[in-house]
Amino acid sequence: MIKTVLISFTLIFSYGLLMAQGTSQIAESSARTEIQDRGKGMIIGQVIDRETQTPLDFATITVLTKQDSSIVTGSISELDGKFAIEVVYGEYLIKVEFISYQEVYINDVVLSSGKKLVDLGEIFLEISAQVLQVIEVVGEKSEMSFDLDKRVFNVGKDLANKGGSAEEILDNIPSVTVDVDGNVSLRGSENVRILVNGKPSGLIGVGDTDGLKSLPAGMIEKVEVVTNASARYEASGTSGIINIVLKKDHQKGINGSFDISAGLPKRYGAAVNLNARSKTINWFLNYGLSSRTGPGSGFTNQEFFNESVQYPFSDQIRTSERGGISNSFRGGFDLYLSDKDILTASALYRIGNDYSDALTEFRDFDRNRVLREISERTQDETEEETDAEYELNYERKFDREGQKFTAELQYQNSEETEAADYIQSSFNADGFPLGTDILRQQSKNVESNGTFLLKADYVQPLSNDRKIELGTRNSIRRIGNDYLVEELGNGDWYRLENLSNNFNYEENIYAAYAIYAAKSGNWSYQVGLRGEHSQVLTELLETQEVNDRSYTNLFPSGHLNYEINKGNALQWSYSRRISRPRFWYLNPFSTFSNNRNIWGGNPNLDPEFTDSYEMGYLKYWDNATLGSSLYYRHTTGVIERIARISEDGITTRTQPENLSTQNSYGLEFTGSVDISKWWRLDGSLNIFSQETRGQVDDIILEAKTFSFQNRLSSKIKFWKDAEFQTRLWYRAPETRTQGKRKSMYSLDLGFSKDVLKKKATITVSVQDLLNTRKYRYETFANGFYSESEFQRRAGQTTISFNYRLNQKKQRQRDDRGGGGNGGDYNGEF
């Protein structure tokens, strides 16, 4: 199988280089002929910020006549700072300018039949001394910037994120929610693909997203959210893609940042991000430390309808504490082999030692609601985990603007061991022990994961307004899970056969895609097709149960953009996507912390398929931005967690099942406004309707819901170097196939002040000031009813200190300047 992947990679690599040479020569020959026929030449160059050594996008380049400096033509720089201007033969003066920067003039630029191309090289701009002080105080990068199909959230600008984790960052992003079990949803759907630096990562977790709580916020630069991705991206994630971008700088010399934090309930953290850049190599190093304690609580009140049940009413009261310590290391280098070739190598290692303690009290009542029996079950669990990742990336740029070939190789390996002891005691209504023996059980879960990823991408411009993209992605994944549950009886531990087994998971995915993109006047469009062949095998080693599935699917996509005028644009988009069942959804063995509410997987699950349609409108004003989206998703094979009553009449078992269809409609607004130089508002509102239909066994399951989520953030600047932020969010109730999730709201506060001549910042943040972030559910199922409330973590107060070495706060990059072409036409992860 690996041989097949290597052959595939070799072919695409060779094809890319041949295309790069052959197609480039043809295109350049065609361009030379066209320019010669019209007597025109080309002026190219790149605009660079002299201080930060980073490209300046949307800089204005104006071509003036040498005689009287009248304007001939002009253009703006692209996202990488580069520009290309076609103009008739002649002698010119070039003016390069960008807001708050000193203008630069270039004399004696001559184009003729003997010199059709003039390369101005790197053009360095410096910040104007008159506005330097203003920029340092108020010209920082905004918390949120977005295009028609991609929104970017700058983590450092949200004061509530200081000292937190990746999980808390995602829970603060508009339209993204994290539930009591740590499951991440986008626009109400859990089928979202989470990436790190554009690729899958063990930092997230193996079969779940538990790793998010261990990833310190100080290592994260920004989070990108794509709701309707093109064929360039893997097809996983029916509701979209969330990409977490880790910090890495490219400034010359030595620079970096240092973060330390402490909070209550007990939490300590540290992050170090360092860069050392010379002309030919850029070294980067990240380190993150997270030590945390998370007290939680909750209750479940149940009523059972079976007449044979002795105690039909049961109240469960739970207190818990989860915590631990983790260390994350990431380092590597960018080697500039030439001005067009970059080789990047990096390695990541994380080690975590966590614990999870819980006490659950069961209070059982007879039919007259008289307390008859009390049971207590304790859990003492430890978790040890190691993750390692190794990456090698190569990027080749060519003489032709926009032509590029990239190749990536990645290997991940992780090991996790969980060991837990359970003790359960029974008492009568007065609290005296019953004559039954104390129940003692223990479990051990050993899990290993190995993933191999190989991908290559090639971009070939056909002209200034047309391009094609080709690529391949191949991944091989192996997961092993050995789960053992034992019970103490007559002085010996014996195995519980119905709960123990050894489970293997194998996944091979081979993919290739092609995209054609073009622009004509105010219109631009992109069409793509991605093909993926999937091989998924699950195996229960002890019972020899094997489920081997193989399927090939095509995933078309399309984006159509219309720029009404500068700062006012429309986009229509479509994509077909897949959501393969997660590893833990396929593993049939159960959680055991609560032996009356058992959760297990289902090895017979099929993938979900979604057709997603979206129309977006983006409007920029001088002091405000508004983005809106109207979307529709049609999903088949919907996966939902379904609860059933066991034969004893009081134990609920929950496992995921494929239902029939789901139709989702939504309207989303995201915007920001600068009310004044010192007051900024950001807000979002997602209104959606969802209809689900399906059948499990003989049970008909249907749900219609109308709900919304909104978020409002206010940031006030004062004392020239201080900020105060308030954020309020609300999630309305949501009806589900077996009940409903009730409403929830939260209020967060943050205050920051620059110190040490603005080289450092002190931040105090308060999350969930009113202690209202509690998940509340009602379940209506055959044979029982339950009402529950859980608080995964209590309100948090954190103080953090950030010191910047040879860095300044990130300046604003004209967040309201673009938008015409849509992020997916030129952008990428």
Short mmCIF file of N, CA and C in Angstrom, two decimals, residues 598-729:
data_model
loop_
_atom_site.label_atom_id
_atom_site.label_comp_id
_atom_site.label_asym_id
_atom_site.label_seq_id
_atom_site.Cartn_x
_atom_site.Cartn_y
_atom_site.Cartn_z
N ILE A 598 -24.32 4.23 30.03
CA ILE A 598 -23.17 3.67 29.33
C ILE A 598 -23.18 4.16 27.88
N TRP A 599 -22.00 4.59 27.42
CA TRP A 599 -21.84 5.08 26.04
C TRP A 599 -20.89 4.16 25.30
N GLY A 600 -21.25 3.76 24.07
CA GLY A 600 -20.39 2.92 23.25
C GLY A 600 -20.53 3.25 21.78
N GLY A 601 -19.58 2.76 20.97
CA GLY A 601 -19.59 3.04 19.55
C GLY A 601 -20.36 2.00 18.76
N ASN A 602 -20.35 2.17 17.43
CA ASN A 602 -21.12 1.32 16.53
C ASN A 602 -20.26 1.04 15.28
N PRO A 603 -19.70 -0.18 15.15
CA PRO A 603 -18.81 -0.47 14.02
C PRO A 603 -19.52 -0.54 12.68
N ASN A 604 -20.84 -0.50 12.66
CA ASN A 604 -21.60 -0.59 11.41
C ASN A 604 -22.00 0.77 10.84
N LEU A 605 -21.45 1.83 11.36
CA LEU A 605 -21.81 3.16 10.87
C LEU A 605 -21.32 3.38 9.44
N ASP A 606 -22.13 4.08 8.67
CA ASP A 606 -21.76 4.53 7.33
C ASP A 606 -21.41 6.02 7.38
N PRO A 607 -20.66 6.51 6.39
CA PRO A 607 -20.35 7.95 6.37
C PRO A 607 -21.57 8.80 6.02
N GLU A 608 -21.53 10.04 6.42
CA GLU A 608 -22.53 11.03 6.01
C GLU A 608 -22.06 11.71 4.72
N PHE A 609 -23.02 12.12 3.89
CA PHE A 609 -22.71 12.92 2.70
C PHE A 609 -23.59 14.17 2.73
N THR A 610 -22.97 15.30 2.42
CA THR A 610 -23.68 16.59 2.47
C THR A 610 -23.46 17.38 1.20
N ASP A 611 -24.55 17.94 0.67
CA ASP A 611 -24.49 18.94 -0.40
C ASP A 611 -24.75 20.29 0.25
N SER A 612 -23.78 21.20 0.11
CA SER A 612 -23.83 22.49 0.80
C SER A 612 -23.90 23.63 -0.21
N TYR A 613 -24.90 24.50 -0.04
CA TYR A 613 -25.09 25.66 -0.89
C TYR A 613 -25.02 26.92 -0.02
N GLU A 614 -24.37 27.96 -0.55
CA GLU A 614 -24.22 29.17 0.26
C GLU A 614 -24.15 30.40 -0.63
N MET A 615 -24.77 31.46 -0.18
CA MET A 615 -24.66 32.76 -0.84
C MET A 615 -24.19 33.77 0.19
N GLY A 616 -23.12 34.48 -0.13
CA GLY A 616 -22.55 35.42 0.82
C GLY A 616 -22.51 36.83 0.26
N TYR A 617 -22.64 37.79 1.15
CA TYR A 617 -22.56 39.21 0.79
C TYR A 617 -21.60 39.89 1.76
N LEU A 618 -20.67 40.65 1.22
CA LEU A 618 -19.66 41.32 2.03
C LEU A 618 -19.64 42.80 1.70
N LYS A 619 -19.73 43.62 2.73
CA LYS A 619 -19.76 45.07 2.54
C LYS A 619 -18.76 45.73 3.48
N TYR A 620 -17.91 46.59 2.92
CA TYR A 620 -16.94 47.35 3.70
C TYR A 620 -17.31 48.84 3.67
N TRP A 621 -17.25 49.46 4.84
CA TRP A 621 -17.32 50.91 4.95
C TRP A 621 -15.99 51.41 5.53
N ASP A 622 -15.87 52.72 5.66
CA ASP A 622 -14.62 53.25 6.21
C ASP A 622 -14.39 52.78 7.64
N ASN A 623 -15.46 52.60 8.40
CA ASN A 623 -15.29 52.25 9.81
C ASN A 623 -16.05 50.99 10.20
N ALA A 624 -16.54 50.23 9.23
CA ALA A 624 -17.35 49.06 9.58
C ALA A 624 -17.25 47.99 8.48
N THR A 625 -17.53 46.76 8.88
CA THR A 625 -17.56 45.63 7.97
C THR A 625 -18.77 44.77 8.30
N LEU A 626 -19.46 44.30 7.27
CA LEU A 626 -20.60 43.41 7.48
C LEU A 626 -20.51 42.26 6.50
N GLY A 627 -20.55 41.05 7.05
CA GLY A 627 -20.60 39.85 6.22
C GLY A 627 -21.87 39.09 6.52
N SER A 628 -22.53 38.59 5.49
CA SER A 628 -23.75 37.82 5.70
C SER A 628 -23.74 36.61 4.79
N SER A 629 -24.35 35.52 5.25
CA SER A 629 -24.41 34.29 4.48
C SER A 629 -25.78 33.65 4.62
N LEU A 630 -26.31 33.20 3.51
CA LEU A 630 -27.53 32.41 3.49
C LEU A 630 -27.11 31.01 3.04
N TYR A 631 -27.37 29.99 3.88
CA TYR A 631 -26.86 28.67 3.55
C TYR A 631 -27.93 27.59 3.68
N TYR A 632 -27.68 26.49 2.93
CA TYR A 632 -28.56 25.32 2.97
C TYR A 632 -27.70 24.07 2.87
N ARG A 633 -27.96 23.08 3.73
CA ARG A 633 -27.24 21.82 3.71
C ARG A 633 -28.23 20.65 3.67
N HIS A 634 -28.00 19.73 2.74
CA HIS A 634 -28.81 18.50 2.68
C HIS A 634 -27.87 17.34 2.97
N THR A 635 -28.18 16.59 4.04
CA THR A 635 -27.29 15.52 4.50
C THR A 635 -28.03 14.20 4.51
N THR A 636 -27.37 13.16 4.00
CA THR A 636 -27.92 11.80 4.06
C THR A 636 -27.04 10.95 4.98
N GLY A 637 -27.68 9.96 5.61
CA GLY A 637 -26.93 9.11 6.54
C GLY A 637 -26.54 9.81 7.81
N VAL A 638 -27.37 10.74 8.28
CA VAL A 638 -27.04 11.55 9.46
C VAL A 638 -26.73 10.66 10.66
N ILE A 639 -25.64 10.98 11.36
CA ILE A 639 -25.24 10.23 12.55
C ILE A 639 -25.70 11.00 13.80
N GLU A 640 -26.47 10.33 14.65
CA GLU A 640 -26.89 10.92 15.93
C GLU A 640 -26.72 9.89 17.03
N ARG A 641 -26.50 10.38 18.25
CA ARG A 641 -26.38 9.51 19.42
C ARG A 641 -27.79 9.17 19.92
N ILE A 642 -28.11 7.89 19.94
CA ILE A 642 -29.45 7.41 20.30
C ILE A 642 -29.37 6.62 21.61
N ALA A 643 -30.27 6.94 22.56
CA ALA A 643 -30.30 6.29 23.86
C ALA A 643 -31.40 5.23 23.91
N ARG A 644 -31.09 4.09 24.53
CA ARG A 644 -32.05 3.01 24.70
C ARG A 644 -31.99 2.50 26.14
N ILE A 645 -33.05 1.84 26.57
CA ILE A 645 -33.09 1.21 27.89
C ILE A 645 -32.65 -0.25 27.77
N SER A 646 -31.78 -0.70 28.69
CA SER A 646 -31.34 -2.09 28.69
C SER A 646 -32.42 -2.99 29.28
N GLU A 647 -32.14 -4.29 29.28
CA GLU A 647 -33.12 -5.26 29.75
C GLU A 647 -33.47 -5.08 31.22
N ASP A 648 -32.53 -4.53 32.02
CA ASP A 648 -32.83 -4.35 33.45
C ASP A 648 -33.81 -3.22 33.70
N GLY A 649 -34.10 -2.42 32.66
CA GLY A 649 -35.10 -1.37 32.79
C GLY A 649 -34.60 -0.06 33.36
N ILE A 650 -33.35 0.00 33.86
CA ILE A 650 -32.87 1.24 34.48
C ILE A 650 -31.53 1.71 33.92
N THR A 651 -30.87 0.90 33.09
CA THR A 651 -29.59 1.29 32.52
C THR A 651 -29.80 1.80 31.10
N THR A 652 -29.33 3.01 30.83
CA THR A 652 -29.44 3.57 29.49
C THR A 652 -28.13 3.33 28.74
N ARG A 653 -28.25 2.90 27.51
CA ARG A 653 -27.09 2.70 26.64
C ARG A 653 -27.24 3.61 25.43
N THR A 654 -26.20 4.38 25.18
CA THR A 654 -26.22 5.35 24.08
C THR A 654 -25.16 4.96 23.06
N GLN A 655 -25.53 4.95 21.79
CA GLN A 655 -24.56 4.70 20.73
C GLN A 655 -24.98 5.46 19.48
N PRO A 656 -24.04 5.80 18.62
CA PRO A 656 -24.38 6.55 17.40
C PRO A 656 -25.05 5.65 16.37
N GLU A 657 -26.00 6.23 15.63
CA GLU A 657 -26.74 5.50 14.60
C GLU A 657 -26.87 6.38 13.36
N ASN A 658 -26.94 5.73 12.21
CA ASN A 658 -27.25 6.44 10.97
C ASN A 658 -28.75 6.62 10.85
N LEU A 659 -29.19 7.86 10.78
CA LEU A 659 -30.59 8.15 10.49
C LEU A 659 -30.74 8.35 8.99
N SER A 660 -31.81 8.96 8.56
CA SER A 660 -32.07 9.08 7.13
C SER A 660 -31.51 10.39 6.57
N THR A 661 -32.21 11.49 6.76
CA THR A 661 -31.82 12.75 6.13
C THR A 661 -31.92 13.91 7.12
N GLN A 662 -31.22 14.97 6.77
CA GLN A 662 -31.31 16.20 7.55
C GLN A 662 -31.19 17.38 6.59
N ASN A 663 -32.11 18.34 6.73
CA ASN A 663 -32.06 19.57 5.95
C ASN A 663 -31.87 20.74 6.90
N SER A 664 -30.85 21.55 6.62
CA SER A 664 -30.52 22.69 7.47
C SER A 664 -30.54 23.96 6.64
N TYR A 665 -31.22 24.98 7.16
CA TYR A 665 -31.27 26.29 6.53
C TYR A 665 -30.76 27.30 7.54
N GLY A 666 -30.00 28.29 7.07
CA GLY A 666 -29.49 29.25 8.03
C GLY A 666 -29.17 30.59 7.41
N LEU A 667 -29.16 31.60 8.26
CA LEU A 667 -28.79 32.96 7.89
C LEU A 667 -27.81 33.46 8.94
N GLU A 668 -26.64 33.85 8.50
CA GLU A 668 -25.57 34.23 9.42
C GLU A 668 -25.08 35.65 9.12
N PHE A 669 -24.92 36.44 10.19
CA PHE A 669 -24.38 37.79 10.08
C PHE A 669 -23.14 37.89 10.96
N THR A 670 -22.09 38.49 10.43
CA THR A 670 -20.88 38.76 11.20
C THR A 670 -20.40 40.15 10.84
N GLY A 671 -20.10 40.96 11.83
CA GLY A 671 -19.70 42.32 11.53
C GLY A 671 -18.90 42.97 12.63
N SER A 672 -18.34 44.12 12.29
CA SER A 672 -17.60 44.92 13.26
C SER A 672 -17.75 46.39 12.89
N VAL A 673 -17.65 47.24 13.87
CA VAL A 673 -17.75 48.67 13.64
C VAL A 673 -16.88 49.41 14.64
N ASP A 674 -16.13 50.39 14.13
CA ASP A 674 -15.36 51.30 14.98
C ASP A 674 -16.23 52.51 15.27
N ILE A 675 -16.84 52.53 16.44
CA ILE A 675 -17.70 53.66 16.81
C ILE A 675 -16.86 54.92 16.96
N SER A 676 -15.66 54.75 17.47
CA SER A 676 -14.71 55.86 17.57
C SER A 676 -13.31 55.24 17.55
N LYS A 677 -12.29 56.07 17.70
CA LYS A 677 -10.93 55.57 17.72
C LYS A 677 -10.66 54.70 18.94
N TRP A 678 -11.52 54.84 19.95
CA TRP A 678 -11.27 54.10 21.19
C TRP A 678 -12.32 53.04 21.51
N TRP A 679 -13.32 52.87 20.63
CA TRP A 679 -14.40 51.92 20.94
C TRP A 679 -14.73 51.12 19.68
N ARG A 680 -14.64 49.79 19.81
CA ARG A 680 -14.92 48.88 18.70
C ARG A 680 -15.91 47.81 19.15
N LEU A 681 -16.88 47.50 18.27
CA LEU A 681 -17.86 46.45 18.52
C LEU A 681 -17.72 45.35 17.47
N ASP A 682 -17.76 44.09 17.93
CA ASP A 682 -17.80 42.93 17.04
C ASP A 682 -19.01 42.10 17.41
N GLY A 683 -19.69 41.57 16.41
CA GLY A 683 -20.87 40.76 16.72
C GLY A 683 -21.16 39.73 15.66
N SER A 684 -21.95 38.73 16.03
CA SER A 684 -22.37 37.71 15.07
C SER A 684 -23.73 37.18 15.49
N LEU A 685 -24.47 36.71 14.49
CA LEU A 685 -25.78 36.13 14.72
C LEU A 685 -25.98 35.01 13.70
N ASN A 686 -26.25 33.81 14.19
CA ASN A 686 -26.52 32.67 13.31
C ASN A 686 -27.92 32.14 13.62
N ILE A 687 -28.83 32.31 12.66
CA ILE A 687 -30.22 31.84 12.80
C ILE A 687 -30.37 30.63 11.88
N PHE A 688 -30.86 29.51 12.42
CA PHE A 688 -30.95 28.32 11.58
C PHE A 688 -32.18 27.49 11.92
N SER A 689 -32.62 26.76 10.91
CA SER A 689 -33.72 25.80 11.05
C SER A 689 -33.20 24.45 10.59
N GLN A 690 -33.57 23.39 11.30
CA GLN A 690 -33.04 22.08 11.00
C GLN A 690 -34.13 21.03 11.13
N GLU A 691 -34.25 20.18 10.13
CA GLU A 691 -35.25 19.12 10.13
C GLU A 691 -34.57 17.78 9.90
N THR A 692 -34.76 16.84 10.84
CA THR A 692 -34.11 15.53 10.78
C THR A 692 -35.18 14.44 10.77
N ARG A 693 -35.00 13.46 9.88
CA ARG A 693 -35.93 12.34 9.80
C ARG A 693 -35.13 11.04 9.73
N GLY A 694 -35.62 10.00 10.42
CA GLY A 694 -34.93 8.72 10.36
C GLY A 694 -35.65 7.65 11.14
N GLN A 695 -35.08 6.44 11.10
CA GLN A 695 -35.66 5.31 11.80
C GLN A 695 -34.53 4.41 12.29
N VAL A 696 -34.63 3.99 13.55
CA VAL A 696 -33.70 3.05 14.15
C VAL A 696 -34.52 1.90 14.70
N ASP A 697 -34.28 0.70 14.23
CA ASP A 697 -35.11 -0.46 14.57
C ASP A 697 -36.56 -0.13 14.19
N ASP A 698 -37.46 -0.19 15.15
CA ASP A 698 -38.86 0.15 14.87
C ASP A 698 -39.22 1.56 15.36
N ILE A 699 -38.20 2.32 15.72
CA ILE A 699 -38.44 3.65 16.30
C ILE A 699 -38.33 4.71 15.20
N ILE A 700 -39.36 5.49 15.02
CA ILE A 700 -39.35 6.62 14.10
C ILE A 700 -38.82 7.84 14.85
N LEU A 701 -37.79 8.46 14.30
CA LEU A 701 -37.17 9.62 14.95
C LEU A 701 -37.29 10.82 14.02
N GLU A 702 -37.88 11.89 14.53
CA GLU A 702 -38.05 13.12 13.77
C GLU A 702 -37.82 14.31 14.68
N ALA A 703 -37.30 15.37 14.11
CA ALA A 703 -37.10 16.59 14.89
C ALA A 703 -37.11 17.79 13.95
N LYS A 704 -37.82 18.84 14.37
CA LYS A 704 -37.78 20.12 13.70
C LYS A 704 -37.39 21.17 14.72
N THR A 705 -36.38 21.94 14.39
CA THR A 705 -35.94 22.95 15.35
C THR A 705 -35.70 24.28 14.65
N PHE A 706 -35.93 25.34 15.38
CA PHE A 706 -35.59 26.69 14.94
C PHE A 706 -34.83 27.32 16.10
N SER A 707 -33.60 27.71 15.84
CA SER A 707 -32.76 28.19 16.93
C SER A 707 -31.83 29.28 16.42
N PHE A 708 -31.07 29.85 17.34
CA PHE A 708 -30.09 30.86 16.95
C PHE A 708 -28.99 30.95 18.01
N GLN A 709 -27.86 31.50 17.59
CA GLN A 709 -26.72 31.76 18.46
C GLN A 709 -26.23 33.16 18.15
N ASN A 710 -25.95 33.93 19.19
CA ASN A 710 -25.41 35.27 18.93
C ASN A 710 -24.30 35.60 19.92
N ARG A 711 -23.52 36.58 19.52
CA ARG A 711 -22.32 36.95 20.28
C ARG A 711 -22.06 38.43 20.05
N LEU A 712 -21.77 39.16 21.12
CA LEU A 712 -21.47 40.58 21.02
C LEU A 712 -20.26 40.89 21.88
N SER A 713 -19.29 41.56 21.28
CA SER A 713 -18.06 41.90 21.99
C SER A 713 -17.80 43.40 21.86
N SER A 714 -17.44 44.00 22.97
CA SER A 714 -17.13 45.44 23.00
C SER A 714 -15.73 45.63 23.56
N LYS A 715 -14.92 46.42 22.85
CA LYS A 715 -13.56 46.69 23.30
C LYS A 715 -13.34 48.20 23.35
N ILE A 716 -12.94 48.68 24.51
CA ILE A 716 -12.71 50.11 24.74
C ILE A 716 -11.24 50.33 25.06
N LYS A 717 -10.62 51.30 24.40
CA LYS A 717 -9.21 51.64 24.64
C LYS A 717 -9.13 52.95 25.41
N PHE A 718 -8.24 53.00 26.38
CA PHE A 718 -8.06 54.20 27.19
C PHE A 718 -6.63 54.24 27.71
N TRP A 719 -6.23 55.38 28.29
CA TRP A 719 -4.87 55.61 28.80
C TRP A 719 -3.80 55.39 27.72
N LYS A 720 -4.18 55.34 26.46
CA LYS A 720 -3.29 55.14 25.33
C LYS A 720 -2.66 53.74 25.26
N ASP A 721 -2.70 52.98 26.35
CA ASP A 721 -2.06 51.67 26.34
C ASP A 721 -2.86 50.63 27.11
N ALA A 722 -4.17 50.85 27.27
CA ALA A 722 -5.00 49.91 28.02
C ALA A 722 -6.28 49.61 27.25
N GLU A 723 -6.83 48.41 27.47
CA GLU A 723 -8.06 47.99 26.81
C GLU A 723 -8.95 47.27 27.82
N PHE A 724 -10.26 47.42 27.60
CA PHE A 724 -11.24 46.70 28.42
C PHE A 724 -12.25 46.06 27.47
N GLN A 725 -12.45 44.76 27.63
CA GLN A 725 -13.32 44.01 26.72
C GLN A 725 -14.45 43.35 27.49
N THR A 726 -15.64 43.40 26.89
CA THR A 726 -16.81 42.70 27.42
C THR A 726 -17.39 41.85 26.31
N ARG A 727 -17.69 40.59 26.62
CA ARG A 727 -18.29 39.72 25.60
C ARG A 727 -19.46 38.96 26.21
N LEU A 728 -20.59 38.98 25.50
CA LEU A 728 -21.79 38.27 25.91
C LEU A 728 -22.23 37.37 24.78
N TRP A 729 -22.48 36.09 25.08
CA TRP A 729 -23.03 35.21 24.05
C TRP A 729 -24.21 34.43 24.60
#
